[in-house]
Amino acid sequence: TGLRLGDLVRLAWTDCDMQRRLIKVRASKTGKLHHLPINDLLFSHLDPLPRHHRRVLAITDGAASYVGIKLHE
């Protein structure tokens, strides 16, 4: 998606506009808001997910995971 790992871990559902297929990201250095497109592959992963939690990724044991995939720095 072009997101930095920290931005990805902090990504909330309210940042994802699934109708317009855009992700809102506020640049950590400048604070400037920009939008990243949600491509077909990412959309196919995100769209069916339940929105039970505020964040897109679940944080467990200090690691972010999504459908069994662990993300590391």
C-alpha positions as MATLAB code, in Angstrom:
seq = 'TGLRLGDLVRLAWTDCDMQRRLIKVRASKTGKLHHLPINDLLFSHLDPLPRHHRRVLAITDGAASYVGIKLHE';
ca = [
       0.000    0.000    0.000;
       2.950    2.336    0.426;
       2.320    2.674    4.173;
       5.113    2.768    6.713;
       4.925   -0.079    9.204;
       3.958    2.273   12.043;
       1.144    3.788    9.964;
      -0.079    0.319    9.039;
      -0.168   -0.810   12.662;
      -2.119    2.338   13.636;
      -4.526    2.081   10.680;
      -8.130    2.400   11.861;
     -11.264    1.439    9.985;
     -12.274    5.109    9.996;
      -9.168    5.741    7.838;
     -10.434    3.320    5.171;
     -12.989    4.630    2.708;
     -14.047    1.373    1.090;
     -16.574    3.041   -1.242;
     -14.004    5.426   -2.698;
     -11.225    2.841   -2.196;
      -8.914    5.242   -0.372;
      -6.862    5.115    2.815;
      -6.337    8.385    4.710;
      -2.832    8.754    6.122;
      -1.484   11.673    8.128;
       2.263   11.937    7.551;
       4.026   11.498   10.869;
       6.777   14.004   10.010;
       4.719   16.848    8.525;
       1.197   16.080    9.723;
      -0.004   16.518    6.134;
      -2.981   14.376    5.116;
      -2.710   12.291    1.971;
      -4.706    9.470    0.419;
      -3.501    6.125   -0.862;
      -5.563    4.054   -3.298;
      -6.892    0.657   -2.251;
      -6.123   -1.671   -5.141;
      -8.246   -4.705   -6.058;
      -6.070   -7.169   -4.127;
      -6.097   -5.127   -0.918;
      -9.827   -4.489   -1.289;
     -10.467   -8.237   -1.603;
      -8.677   -8.767    1.744;
     -10.159   -5.823    3.649;
     -13.763   -5.788    2.468;
     -14.916   -9.106    3.997;
     -13.239   -8.453    7.373;
     -15.472   -7.740   10.373;
     -15.204   -4.274   11.901;
     -15.307   -5.435   15.543;
     -12.225   -3.464   16.540;
     -11.189    0.118   15.929;
      -7.966   -0.886   14.204;
      -7.619   -2.945   11.026;
      -4.780   -5.082   12.425;
      -5.048   -6.987   15.680;
      -2.225   -6.436   18.159;
      -1.351   -9.524   20.175;
       1.775  -10.160   22.236;
       3.313   -6.951   20.926;
       3.081   -8.095   17.287;
       0.612   -7.057   14.627;
      -1.053   -9.862   12.759;
      -3.567  -10.149    9.957;
      -5.013  -13.503    9.024;
      -2.090  -15.369   10.526;
       0.604  -13.197    8.956;
       3.052  -11.659   11.423;
       4.501   -8.256   10.584;
       8.002   -7.407   11.786;
      10.117   -4.280   11.644;
];
